[in-house]
Coordinates of C-alpha atoms in Angstrom, one line a residue:
Chain D
M48 CA -8.5 -35.6 12.9
D49 CA -7.7 -38.8 11.1
L50 CA -5.1 -39.5 8.5
S51 CA -7.3 -39.3 5.5
F52 CA -8.8 -36.0 6.6
I53 CA -5.3 -34.5 7.1
L54 CA -4.3 -35.8 3.6
V55 CA -7.3 -34.0 2.0
Q56 CA -6.5 -30.8 3.9
L57 CA -2.9 -31.1 2.7
L58 CA -4.1 -31.4 -0.9
S59 CA -6.4 -28.5 -0.5
G60 CA -3.5 -26.5 0.9
L61 CA -1.3 -27.6 -2.1
T62 CA -3.9 -26.4 -4.6
M63 CA -3.9 -23.0 -3.0
A64 CA -0.1 -23.0 -2.8
T65 CA 0.1 -23.8 -6.5
L66 CA -2.1 -20.8 -7.4
L67 CA -0.2 -18.6 -5.1
F68 CA 3.1 -19.8 -6.5
L69 CA 1.9 -18.9 -10.0
V70 CA 1.2 -15.4 -8.9
A71 CA 4.2 -15.0 -6.6
S72 CA 6.6 -16.4 -9.2
G73 CA 5.5 -13.7 -11.7
L74 CA 5.9 -11.0 -9.0
T75 CA 9.3 -12.3 -8.1
L76 CA 10.3 -12.7 -11.8
I77 CA 9.6 -9.0 -12.5
F78 CA 11.5 -8.1 -9.3
G79 CA 14.4 -10.4 -9.7
V80 CA 14.9 -9.8 -13.5
G81 CA 13.6 -6.3 -14.1
N82 CA 14.1 -4.9 -10.6
V83 CA 10.6 -3.6 -10.8
F84 CA 8.2 -3.9 -8.0
N85 CA 4.7 -4.4 -9.4
F86 CA 2.2 -3.7 -6.7
A87 CA -0.6 -4.2 -9.3
H88 CA 0.4 -7.8 -10.0
G89 CA -2.7 -9.0 -8.3
S90 CA -4.8 -6.9 -10.6
F91 CA -3.5 -8.9 -13.6
Y92 CA -4.6 -12.0 -11.7
M93 CA -8.0 -10.5 -11.4
L94 CA -8.0 -9.5 -15.1
G95 CA -7.1 -13.1 -16.0
A96 CA -10.2 -14.3 -14.0
Y97 CA -12.5 -11.8 -15.8
L98 CA -11.1 -12.5 -19.2
A99 CA -11.6 -16.2 -18.7
Y100 CA -15.1 -15.5 -17.6
Q101 CA -15.7 -13.4 -20.7
A102 CA -14.3 -16.0 -23.1
A103 CA -16.0 -19.0 -21.5
T104 CA -19.4 -17.7 -20.5
V105 CA -20.0 -14.9 -22.9
W106 CA -18.2 -16.1 -26.0
H107 CA -18.8 -19.8 -25.2
T108 CA -15.2 -21.1 -25.8
D109 CA -14.2 -24.2 -23.9
F110 CA -12.4 -23.7 -20.6
W111 CA -8.9 -24.3 -21.8
T112 CA -9.1 -21.9 -24.7
A113 CA -10.5 -19.3 -22.2
T114 CA -7.6 -20.0 -19.9
V115 CA -5.0 -19.5 -22.6
A116 CA -6.8 -16.4 -23.8
A117 CA -6.8 -15.0 -20.3
A118 CA -3.0 -15.6 -19.9
L119 CA -2.3 -14.0 -23.3
G120 CA -4.7 -11.0 -22.5
A121 CA -3.1 -10.4 -19.1
G122 CA 0.3 -10.6 -20.8
V123 CA -0.5 -8.1 -23.5
L124 CA -2.0 -5.7 -20.9
G125 CA 1.1 -6.1 -18.8
M126 CA 3.3 -5.2 -21.7
L127 CA 1.2 -2.2 -22.4
A128 CA 1.4 -1.0 -18.8
E129 CA 5.2 -1.5 -18.8
S130 CA 5.9 0.2 -22.2
L131 CA 3.4 3.1 -21.8
F132 CA 3.9 4.0 -18.2
L133 CA 6.5 2.2 -16.1
R134 CA 9.3 2.7 -18.7
R135 CA 9.1 6.4 -18.2
I136 CA 10.3 6.3 -14.6
Y137 CA 13.2 4.0 -14.9
G138 CA 16.4 5.6 -13.7
R139 CA 14.6 8.5 -11.9
A140 CA 15.6 9.5 -8.5
E141 CA 13.5 7.6 -6.0
E142 CA 12.6 5.1 -8.6
A143 CA 11.5 2.4 -6.1
G144 CA 9.1 4.8 -4.5
F145 CA 7.6 6.0 -7.8
Q146 CA 7.2 2.4 -8.9
I147 CA 5.1 1.6 -5.9
L148 CA 3.0 4.7 -6.4
L149 CA 2.5 4.2 -10.1
T150 CA 1.6 0.5 -9.8
Y151 CA -0.7 1.4 -6.8
S152 CA -2.5 3.8 -9.1
F153 CA -2.8 0.9 -11.6
I154 CA -4.7 -1.1 -8.9
L155 CA -7.2 1.7 -8.4
V156 CA -7.7 2.3 -12.1
I157 CA -7.9 -1.4 -13.1
D158 CA -10.4 -2.1 -10.2
D159 CA -12.8 0.5 -11.4
M160 CA -12.3 -0.4 -15.1
V161 CA -13.4 -3.9 -14.2
K162 CA -16.4 -2.6 -12.4
I163 CA -17.3 -0.4 -15.4
I164 CA -17.0 -3.3 -17.8
W165 CA -18.2 -6.3 -15.9
G166 CA -20.3 -4.7 -13.1
T167 CA -19.9 -5.3 -9.3
E168 CA -21.9 -8.6 -9.0
Y169 CA -20.0 -11.8 -8.4
K170 CA -19.2 -13.9 -11.5
S171 CA -18.5 -17.6 -11.6
L172 CA -17.0 -20.0 -14.0
L173 CA -17.8 -23.7 -14.4
R174 CA -15.0 -26.2 -14.0
P175 CA -13.9 -27.7 -17.3
A176 CA -15.8 -30.7 -18.6
G177 CA -14.1 -33.9 -17.6
L178 CA -12.7 -32.4 -14.4
R179 CA -16.0 -31.9 -12.6
G180 CA -15.9 -35.1 -10.6
S181 CA -13.9 -36.1 -7.6
V182 CA -11.6 -38.9 -6.6
Q183 CA -11.5 -41.0 -3.5
I184 CA -8.3 -40.8 -1.4
L185 CA -8.3 -43.0 1.7
G186 CA -12.1 -42.8 1.9
E187 CA -12.2 -39.0 1.6
T188 CA -13.2 -37.2 -1.6
T189 CA -11.2 -34.6 -3.3
P190 CA -12.2 -32.7 -6.5
T191 CA -10.3 -33.8 -9.6
Y192 CA -10.0 -30.2 -10.7
N193 CA -7.9 -29.3 -7.6
L194 CA -5.5 -32.1 -8.4
A195 CA -5.3 -30.9 -12.0
I196 CA -4.4 -27.4 -10.9
I197 CA -1.5 -28.8 -8.8
G198 CA -0.1 -30.5 -11.9
I199 CA -0.7 -27.9 -14.5
G200 CA 0.4 -25.0 -12.3
L201 CA 3.7 -26.6 -11.4
A202 CA 4.3 -27.6 -15.0
V203 CA 3.7 -24.1 -16.3
V204 CA 6.0 -22.5 -13.8
V205 CA 8.7 -25.0 -14.2
V206 CA 8.6 -24.5 -18.0
A207 CA 8.8 -20.7 -17.5
W208 CA 11.7 -21.2 -15.2
L209 CA 13.5 -23.5 -17.6
V210 CA 13.1 -20.9 -20.4
L211 CA 14.7 -18.3 -18.1
T212 CA 17.6 -20.4 -16.9
R213 CA 18.4 -22.6 -19.9
T214 CA 17.8 -20.6 -23.0
R215 CA 19.8 -17.7 -24.4
A216 CA 16.7 -15.4 -24.2
G217 CA 16.5 -16.3 -20.5
K218 CA 20.1 -15.5 -19.9
V219 CA 19.7 -12.1 -21.6
A220 CA 16.7 -11.4 -19.3
R221 CA 18.6 -12.3 -16.2
A222 CA 21.7 -10.3 -17.3
S223 CA 19.5 -7.2 -17.6
A224 CA 19.0 -7.4 -13.8
L225 CA 22.8 -7.1 -13.3
D226 CA 24.0 -4.6 -15.9
R227 CA 21.7 -3.0 -18.4
E228 CA 24.3 -0.7 -19.9
M229 CA 26.7 -3.5 -20.7
L230 CA 23.9 -5.6 -22.2
S231 CA 22.8 -2.7 -24.3
A232 CA 26.4 -2.1 -25.5
M233 CA 26.4 -5.8 -26.6
G234 CA 23.5 -5.1 -28.9
V235 CA 20.6 -6.4 -26.9
N236 CA 17.4 -4.5 -27.0
V237 CA 17.0 -3.9 -23.3
P238 CA 13.7 -2.1 -23.2
L239 CA 12.1 -4.8 -25.3
T240 CA 13.5 -7.5 -23.0
M241 CA 12.0 -5.7 -20.0
T242 CA 8.7 -5.5 -21.7
L243 CA 8.7 -9.2 -22.6
V244 CA 9.7 -10.2 -19.1
F245 CA 6.9 -8.0 -17.7
G246 CA 4.5 -9.7 -20.2
I247 CA 5.5 -13.2 -19.2
A248 CA 5.1 -12.4 -15.5
T249 CA 1.6 -10.8 -15.9
A250 CA 0.6 -13.7 -18.1
L251 CA 1.5 -16.1 -15.3
G252 CA -0.7 -14.0 -13.0
G253 CA -3.5 -14.0 -15.5
F254 CA -3.2 -17.7 -16.0
A255 CA -3.5 -18.2 -12.2
G256 CA -6.6 -16.0 -12.1
A257 CA -8.2 -18.1 -14.9
L258 CA -7.4 -21.4 -13.1
A259 CA -8.7 -20.0 -9.8
A260 CA -11.9 -18.7 -11.3
P261 CA -14.0 -21.9 -10.9
L262 CA -12.9 -22.3 -7.3
R263 CA -13.3 -18.8 -6.0
S264 CA -15.9 -16.3 -7.2
V265 CA -14.7 -13.6 -9.5
T266 CA -15.0 -10.2 -7.9
P267 CA -13.4 -6.7 -8.3
G268 CA -11.6 -7.0 -5.0
A269 CA -9.9 -10.3 -5.9
G270 CA -6.7 -8.5 -7.0
I271 CA -6.1 -6.9 -3.6
E272 CA -6.5 -10.2 -1.7
V273 CA -4.1 -12.0 -4.0
I274 CA -1.4 -9.3 -4.0
I275 CA -1.3 -9.2 -0.2
D276 CA -1.1 -13.0 -0.1
S277 CA 1.7 -13.1 -2.7
L278 CA 3.6 -10.3 -0.9
I279 CA 3.5 -12.4 2.2
V280 CA 4.8 -15.4 0.1
V281 CA 7.7 -13.4 -1.2
V282 CA 8.5 -11.9 2.2
I283 CA 8.6 -15.4 3.7
G284 CA 10.6 -16.9 0.8
G285 CA 13.0 -14.0 0.1
M286 CA 12.1 -11.5 -2.6
G287 CA 13.4 -12.1 -6.1
N288 CA 14.0 -15.8 -5.3
F289 CA 12.2 -18.4 -7.3
W290 CA 12.5 -21.3 -5.0
G291 CA 11.9 -19.0 -2.1
A292 CA 8.5 -18.1 -3.6
W293 CA 7.7 -21.8 -4.0
L294 CA 8.6 -22.6 -0.3
G295 CA 6.7 -19.4 0.8
A296 CA 3.6 -20.4 -1.2
L297 CA 3.7 -23.9 0.2
I298 CA 4.0 -22.7 3.8
L299 CA 1.2 -20.1 3.4
G300 CA -1.1 -22.6 1.5
E301 CA -0.8 -25.3 4.1
V302 CA -1.0 -23.1 7.1
T303 CA -4.1 -21.4 5.7
A304 CA -5.7 -24.7 4.8
F305 CA -5.4 -26.0 8.4
A306 CA -6.2 -22.6 10.0
V307 CA -9.5 -22.5 8.2
I308 CA -10.4 -25.8 10.0
L309 CA -8.9 -25.0 13.4
V310 CA -9.6 -21.2 13.8
P311 CA -12.1 -20.3 11.0
E312 CA -12.7 -16.8 12.2
W313 CA -9.0 -15.9 12.4
A314 CA -7.6 -17.9 9.4
V315 CA -6.7 -14.7 7.5
V316 CA -4.8 -13.4 10.5
V317 CA -2.7 -16.5 10.8
S318 CA -1.0 -15.9 7.5
Y319 CA 0.2 -12.5 8.8
V320 CA 1.4 -14.2 11.9
V321 CA 3.5 -16.6 9.9
M322 CA 5.0 -13.6 8.1
V323 CA 5.8 -11.7 11.3
L324 CA 7.5 -14.8 12.8
T325 CA 9.6 -15.1 9.7
L326 CA 10.5 -11.5 9.9
I327 CA 11.6 -11.7 13.5
F328 CA 14.0 -14.6 12.9
K329 CA 15.0 -14.2 9.3
P330 CA 14.2 -10.7 8.1
E331 CA 15.8 -11.4 4.6
G332 CA 13.4 -14.3 4.0
L333 CA 14.0 -18.1 4.5
F334 CA 15.7 -18.6 1.1
S335 CA 17.9 -15.6 0.8
H336 CA 21.6 -16.2 1.2
S337 CA 22.9 -12.8 0.8
P338 CA 21.7 -9.6 2.5
L339 CA 20.3 -8.5 -0.8
R340 CA 18.0 -6.0 0.8
K341 CA 19.0 -2.6 -0.5
V342 CA 16.9 -1.2 -3.3
Chain A
M254 CA 18.5 35.6 2.7
E255 CA 18.0 32.7 5.1
S256 CA 16.1 34.9 7.6
I257 CA 14.0 36.5 4.9
K258 CA 12.9 33.0 3.8
R259 CA 12.1 32.1 7.3
Y260 CA 9.9 35.3 7.7
K261 CA 8.1 34.5 4.5
E262 CA 7.4 31.0 5.7
A263 CA 6.2 32.3 9.1
A264 CA 4.0 34.8 7.3
F265 CA 2.6 32.0 5.1
W266 CA 1.7 29.9 8.1
A267 CA 0.2 32.9 9.9
V268 CA -2.1 33.7 6.9
L269 CA -3.1 30.1 6.6
F270 CA -3.9 29.9 10.3
M271 CA -6.0 33.1 10.2
A272 CA -7.8 31.8 7.1
F273 CA -8.8 28.7 9.0
A274 CA -9.7 30.7 12.1
M275 CA -12.1 32.8 10.0
V276 CA -14.1 29.9 8.6
P277 CA -16.8 29.7 11.4
L278 CA -17.1 33.5 11.4
L279 CA -18.1 33.5 7.7
R280 CA -21.4 32.0 8.5
A281 CA -20.2 28.6 7.4
S282 CA -22.7 25.8 7.7
S283 CA -21.8 22.9 10.0
Y284 CA -21.0 20.9 6.9
E285 CA -18.4 23.4 5.8
I286 CA -16.9 23.5 9.3
M287 CA -16.6 19.7 9.2
L288 CA -14.9 20.0 5.8
A289 CA -12.4 22.5 7.1
S290 CA -11.8 20.2 10.1
H291 CA -11.1 17.3 7.7
I292 CA -8.5 19.4 5.9
L293 CA -6.8 20.3 9.2
V294 CA -6.7 16.7 10.5
W295 CA -5.7 15.1 7.2
G296 CA -3.2 18.0 6.8
L297 CA -1.6 17.0 10.1
F298 CA -1.7 13.3 9.0
A299 CA -0.1 14.1 5.7
V300 CA 2.6 16.4 7.1
S301 CA 3.7 13.8 9.7
F302 CA 3.5 11.1 7.0
N303 CA 5.7 13.1 4.8
M304 CA 8.3 13.6 7.6
L305 CA 8.9 9.9 7.2
W306 CA 8.8 9.7 3.4
G307 CA 9.8 13.0 2.1
G308 CA 12.3 13.5 4.9
T309 CA 14.0 10.1 5.0
G310 CA 12.8 8.1 2.0
M311 CA 11.0 5.6 4.2
L312 CA 7.8 5.0 2.2
S313 CA 5.3 3.5 4.7
F314 CA 2.1 2.0 3.4
G315 CA 0.8 1.3 6.8
Q316 CA 0.4 4.6 8.6
A317 CA -3.3 4.1 8.7
L318 CA -2.5 1.6 11.5
Y319 CA -1.6 4.5 13.8
Y320 CA -4.4 6.8 12.5
G321 CA -6.8 4.0 13.4
L322 CA -5.1 3.4 16.8
G323 CA -5.5 7.0 17.7
A324 CA -9.2 7.0 16.7
Y325 CA -10.0 3.6 18.4
A326 CA -8.3 4.7 21.6
V327 CA -10.8 7.6 21.8
G328 CA -13.7 5.5 20.6
M329 CA -13.2 2.5 22.9
T330 CA -12.6 4.5 26.1
F331 CA -15.8 6.4 25.1
K332 CA -17.7 3.1 24.7
Y333 CA -16.5 1.4 27.8
W334 CA -15.7 4.3 30.3
G335 CA -17.7 7.2 29.1
D336 CA -17.1 10.7 27.7
A337 CA -15.0 12.0 30.6
W338 CA -12.1 10.1 29.1
F339 CA -12.1 12.0 25.8
L340 CA -9.0 14.1 26.2
P341 CA -6.9 11.6 28.2
S342 CA -7.7 9.0 25.6
I343 CA -6.2 11.1 22.8
V344 CA -3.0 11.1 24.9
L345 CA -3.5 7.4 25.5
G346 CA -3.7 6.8 21.8
I347 CA -0.4 8.6 21.3
V348 CA 1.3 6.6 24.0
C349 CA 0.0 3.3 22.5
S350 CA 1.3 4.4 19.2
V351 CA 4.7 5.2 20.5
V352 CA 5.0 1.8 22.1
L353 CA 3.6 0.0 19.1
S354 CA 5.7 1.9 16.6
I355 CA 8.9 1.1 18.5
L356 CA 8.0 -2.6 18.6
I357 CA 7.1 -2.7 14.9
G358 CA 9.9 -0.3 14.0
L359 CA 12.5 -2.5 15.5
L360 CA 11.4 -5.2 13.1
I361 CA 11.0 -3.2 10.0
I362 CA 13.9 -0.8 10.0
R363 CA 16.2 -3.7 9.5
V364 CA 15.1 -3.6 5.8
S365 CA 14.9 -0.7 3.4
G366 CA 13.3 0.3 0.1
V367 CA 10.5 -1.8 -1.3
F368 CA 10.8 -4.4 1.6
F369 CA 10.1 -1.6 4.1
T370 CA 7.0 -0.6 2.2
V371 CA 5.7 -4.2 1.9
M372 CA 6.2 -4.9 5.6
T373 CA 4.5 -1.7 6.7
L374 CA 1.6 -2.7 4.5
A375 CA 1.5 -6.1 6.0
F376 CA 1.4 -4.8 9.6
G377 CA -1.3 -2.3 8.6
Q378 CA -3.5 -5.0 7.0
L379 CA -2.9 -7.2 10.0
A380 CA -4.2 -4.5 12.3
W381 CA -7.2 -3.9 10.0
Q382 CA -8.1 -7.6 10.0
I383 CA -8.0 -7.7 13.8
T384 CA -10.1 -4.6 14.1
F385 CA -12.5 -5.8 11.5
R386 CA -13.1 -9.2 13.0
W387 CA -12.9 -8.6 16.8
Y388 CA -16.6 -7.8 17.2
G389 CA -16.6 -8.2 21.0
V390 CA -14.0 -5.5 21.6
T391 CA -13.8 -3.2 18.6
G392 CA -17.4 -3.4 17.4
G393 CA -16.2 -5.1 14.1
D394 CA -17.4 -3.6 10.9
D395 CA -20.1 -1.6 12.7
G396 CA -17.4 0.6 14.2
I397 CA -18.4 2.8 17.2
Q398 CA -21.0 5.5 16.7
G399 CA -22.0 8.6 18.6
V400 CA -18.6 9.5 20.0
I401 CA -19.4 13.0 21.3
P402 CA -16.7 15.0 23.1
P403 CA -17.8 16.0 26.7
G404 CA -18.8 19.5 27.9
I405 CA -17.9 22.5 25.8
L406 CA -15.8 20.4 23.4
G407 CA -19.1 18.9 22.3
D408 CA -19.9 22.3 20.7
R409 CA -19.1 22.0 17.0
I410 CA -17.4 25.4 16.6
F411 CA -15.5 25.1 19.9
Y412 CA -14.2 21.7 18.8
Y413 CA -13.2 23.2 15.5
Y414 CA -11.0 25.8 17.2
F415 CA -9.6 23.1 19.5
T416 CA -8.6 21.1 16.4
L417 CA -7.1 24.2 14.7
V418 CA -5.0 25.0 17.8
V419 CA -3.8 21.4 18.3
V420 CA -3.0 20.9 14.6
A421 CA -1.2 24.3 14.4
L422 CA 0.9 23.5 17.5
S423 CA 1.7 20.0 16.2
I424 CA 2.9 21.3 12.8
L425 CA 5.1 23.9 14.6
V426 CA 6.7 21.0 16.6
L427 CA 7.1 18.9 13.4
K428 CA 8.7 21.9 11.7
R429 CA 11.2 22.3 14.5
I430 CA 12.0 18.6 14.4
S431 CA 12.5 18.7 10.7
G432 CA 14.9 21.6 11.0
S433 CA 16.8 20.1 14.0
P434 CA 20.1 18.3 13.7
M435 CA 18.2 15.0 13.6
G436 CA 16.1 16.1 10.7
L437 CA 19.2 17.1 8.8
T438 CA 20.9 13.8 9.6
L439 CA 17.9 12.0 8.2
R440 CA 17.9 14.0 5.0
C441 CA 21.5 12.9 4.7
V442 CA 20.5 9.3 5.3
R443 CA 18.3 9.5 2.3
Q444 CA 21.0 10.7 0.1
N445 CA 24.0 8.8 1.4
P446 CA 23.5 6.4 4.3
D447 CA 27.1 5.2 4.2
R448 CA 28.5 8.7 4.7
V449 CA 26.2 9.3 7.6
R450 CA 27.5 6.0 9.1
F451 CA 31.1 7.1 8.6
L452 CA 30.4 10.3 10.4
G453 CA 29.4 8.2 13.5
Q454 CA 25.6 8.6 13.3
S455 CA 23.4 5.6 13.8
V456 CA 21.2 5.4 10.8
K457 CA 18.9 2.9 12.3
R458 CA 18.4 4.7 15.6
N459 CA 17.5 7.9 13.7
Q460 CA 15.1 6.1 11.4
L461 CA 13.4 4.5 14.4
T462 CA 13.0 7.8 16.1
I463 CA 11.5 9.5 13.1
Y464 CA 9.1 6.5 12.6
M465 CA 8.0 6.8 16.2
I466 CA 7.5 10.6 15.9
S467 CA 5.6 10.4 12.7
S468 CA 3.4 7.6 14.1
A469 CA 2.7 9.5 17.3
F470 CA 1.4 12.6 15.4
T471 CA -0.6 10.3 13.1
A472 CA -2.3 8.9 16.2
L473 CA -3.1 12.4 17.3
A474 CA -4.7 13.1 14.0
G475 CA -6.8 9.9 14.4
G476 CA -7.9 10.9 17.9
L477 CA -8.9 14.3 16.7
M478 CA -10.9 12.8 13.8
A479 CA -12.9 10.7 16.2
G480 CA -14.3 13.9 17.6
V481 CA -14.9 15.5 14.2
D482 CA -16.8 12.6 12.7
N483 CA -18.3 11.4 16.0
S484 CA -17.8 7.9 14.7
I485 CA -15.0 5.5 13.9
H486 CA -14.9 2.5 11.7
P487 CA -12.3 -0.2 10.7
N488 CA -11.8 1.3 7.2
M489 CA -9.7 4.0 8.9
L490 CA -7.1 1.3 9.1
Y491 CA -7.6 -0.1 5.6
W492 CA -4.7 0.3 3.2
T493 CA -6.5 2.8 1.0
T494 CA -6.4 5.2 3.9
S495 CA -2.6 4.9 3.8
G496 CA -2.9 5.3 0.0
E497 CA -4.9 8.5 0.3
V498 CA -2.4 10.1 2.6
I499 CA 0.4 9.1 0.1
L500 CA -1.6 10.7 -2.7
M501 CA -1.9 13.9 -0.6
S502 CA 1.9 14.0 -0.3
V503 CA 2.5 13.4 -4.0
L504 CA -0.1 16.0 -4.8
G505 CA 1.4 18.7 -2.6
G506 CA 5.0 17.7 -3.2
I507 CA 7.0 15.2 -1.2
G508 CA 10.1 17.4 -1.1
Q509 CA 8.3 20.2 0.6
F510 CA 7.5 20.4 4.3
F511 CA 4.1 22.0 3.9
G512 CA 3.3 20.6 0.4
P513 CA 1.3 17.7 1.8
F514 CA -0.9 20.1 3.8
I515 CA -1.9 21.8 0.5
G516 CA -2.3 18.3 -1.1
A517 CA -4.7 17.3 1.7
G518 CA -6.7 20.5 1.1
V519 CA -6.9 20.0 -2.7
L520 CA -7.8 16.3 -2.4
I521 CA -10.5 16.8 0.2
V522 CA -12.2 19.7 -1.7
L523 CA -11.9 17.6 -4.9
E524 CA -13.4 14.6 -3.2
D525 CA -16.3 16.8 -1.8
M526 CA -17.0 18.2 -5.3
V527 CA -16.4 15.2 -7.5
G528 CA -16.2 12.1 -5.3
A529 CA -19.7 12.6 -3.9
R530 CA -21.1 12.5 -7.4
T531 CA -19.4 9.5 -8.9
E532 CA -19.0 5.9 -7.7
Y533 CA -15.7 5.7 -9.6
W534 CA -13.7 8.0 -7.2
P535 CA -10.9 5.5 -7.0
L536 CA -10.5 5.7 -10.8
I537 CA -10.1 9.5 -10.5
V538 CA -7.7 9.1 -7.6
G539 CA -5.6 6.5 -9.5
T540 CA -5.5 8.8 -12.6
I541 CA -4.4 11.8 -10.6
M542 CA -1.7 9.7 -8.9
M543 CA -0.5 8.5 -12.3
V544 CA -0.4 11.9 -13.8
M545 CA 1.5 13.4 -10.8
V546 CA 4.1 10.6 -10.8
L547 CA 4.7 10.7 -14.5
L548 CA 4.5 14.4 -15.2
F549 CA 4.7 16.4 -12.0
P550 CA 6.9 14.4 -9.6
K551 CA 7.6 17.6 -7.5
G552 CA 4.0 18.0 -6.7
L553 CA 1.8 21.1 -7.0
V554 CA 3.9 23.2 -4.6
G555 CA 7.2 22.0 -6.1
E556 CA 6.0 22.8 -9.7
V557 CA 4.7 26.3 -8.7
R558 CA 8.1 26.9 -7.0
K559 CA 9.9 25.8 -10.2
L560 CA 7.7 28.2 -12.3
V561 CA 8.4 31.1 -9.9
D562 CA 12.2 30.4 -10.0
R563 CA 12.1 30.3 -13.8
F564 CA 10.2 33.6 -13.9
R565 CA 12.7 35.1 -11.5
S566 CA 15.8 34.0 -13.4
R567 CA 14.4 35.8 -16.4
A568 CA 13.8 39.0 -14.6
P569 CA 16.9 41.3 -14.1
A570 CA 18.8 40.4 -11.0
R571 CA 18.1 42.6 -8.0
G572 CA 20.6 44.0 -5.5

């Protein structure tokens, strides 16, 4: 293994890490801000991929319009899911358990809906014009599109994070994680805040799905693969922790990129091994400072 | 009052047992006997799963791991050593499950709530991946076919009665455990863990014990299933298997000891009637789950009880 080969693998791992981070940051946003565990987050990723396919291939929009449409679509569907269903179980006894069950039922329903609408055969999406080539790095080629994902993905997540931490709206959203009653007494529409946060998070997931569509084939099972990967990411990083999700995605992306080369048959298993190792030595995740584990 | 309640419950179980015992006598086809066996085995799986969730609030999404372990213990000894190992291998599956559940349990009882669920899911999927990919040992996605129990157990009706007796005895044991001081402690853990700690009980040790017991009986259910279906496949370990047993518990009622057994019966009969005719069975399952969680969180048994109570409180008080 020479240096340029390692570099190309690193970049490929970074591309995967960026996509994973987009998904995992949405998952961790809903959890950290809304205290909601959205098992179906991967299904919004899948919906994003299908919506982008629908826009670009069936309606012939250009790739970037399709991507934005996919993010918006996934965001709206997420807001509907939150305001029609999830909102009804807030504050119930065993809320955490019911959230898991309800969002698990979303997975089953969304998966079959996708099959009904788009069929079971694999769909694919062309890379955007202008990003179909590749660049030479130390004599090895790497697709331009992969490099673009790394840049765009990071920019989107950083902007979303700046909105949450630097603006008033973001502060309100984060306050709702701490004390909803006080916030409501101060005149903030808490239910609306929750719905919006949910929408932003599922839009991030849908955006990732659209970006990933040209790289991986679009299938009904895609949501399940992604949710399990992003759960591993948040377990490694510490759930509800933004930078933890970033570190977790980076570790998982790179480990998988090299595992695919070294142990192709067992690459999928390696990611679980990383998680188990983290669990043994730091059960609260690498980035968590406080034992914030009781839900 | 307490003793009357106990007699009523014993009578309920006796009637249920007799009803299952009658099935082969009613000129049931071998398909119907298989369906009844499925209800029994899934019923045991669901009741032992609900010991964990309904009893202590530990929602595991990875119990399919132990179900598959029990089944593969039977299937693999059958494949490599022959059918004489059928009964010992059911015990072997339980022993392996106890050991594995202690190892995994020590890791995962350190966290609670959603994190517990995520970690059980991850271990379950890890086991599924290994089973699915390790062709040389587990047979990969072909599974293992033609697992026929030896001697008289190979007879379909005899195996049905064998399953009935094993499941009935297991549920009796689980009922005793649920009513024991440990069961009581665990119900208290769910409501107020701090108070249990102040009273000098180790929350974690109790949780580990119940996780182990639940997993052991789940492995027993898996072992029995290998003989019912005569084949095993990696999907027994897939997370939707865990999801199915969760739905059975929700359907029957998580707060009830025997609710999940009823839930298993309802879901299996429904799957037989509807699931075989549509390719969108998951959509139906998802919708049922959604409706139960949103509208009937106490499950069928719980809602019926609520109705009965309401009816009684209107009737003039007796005695």
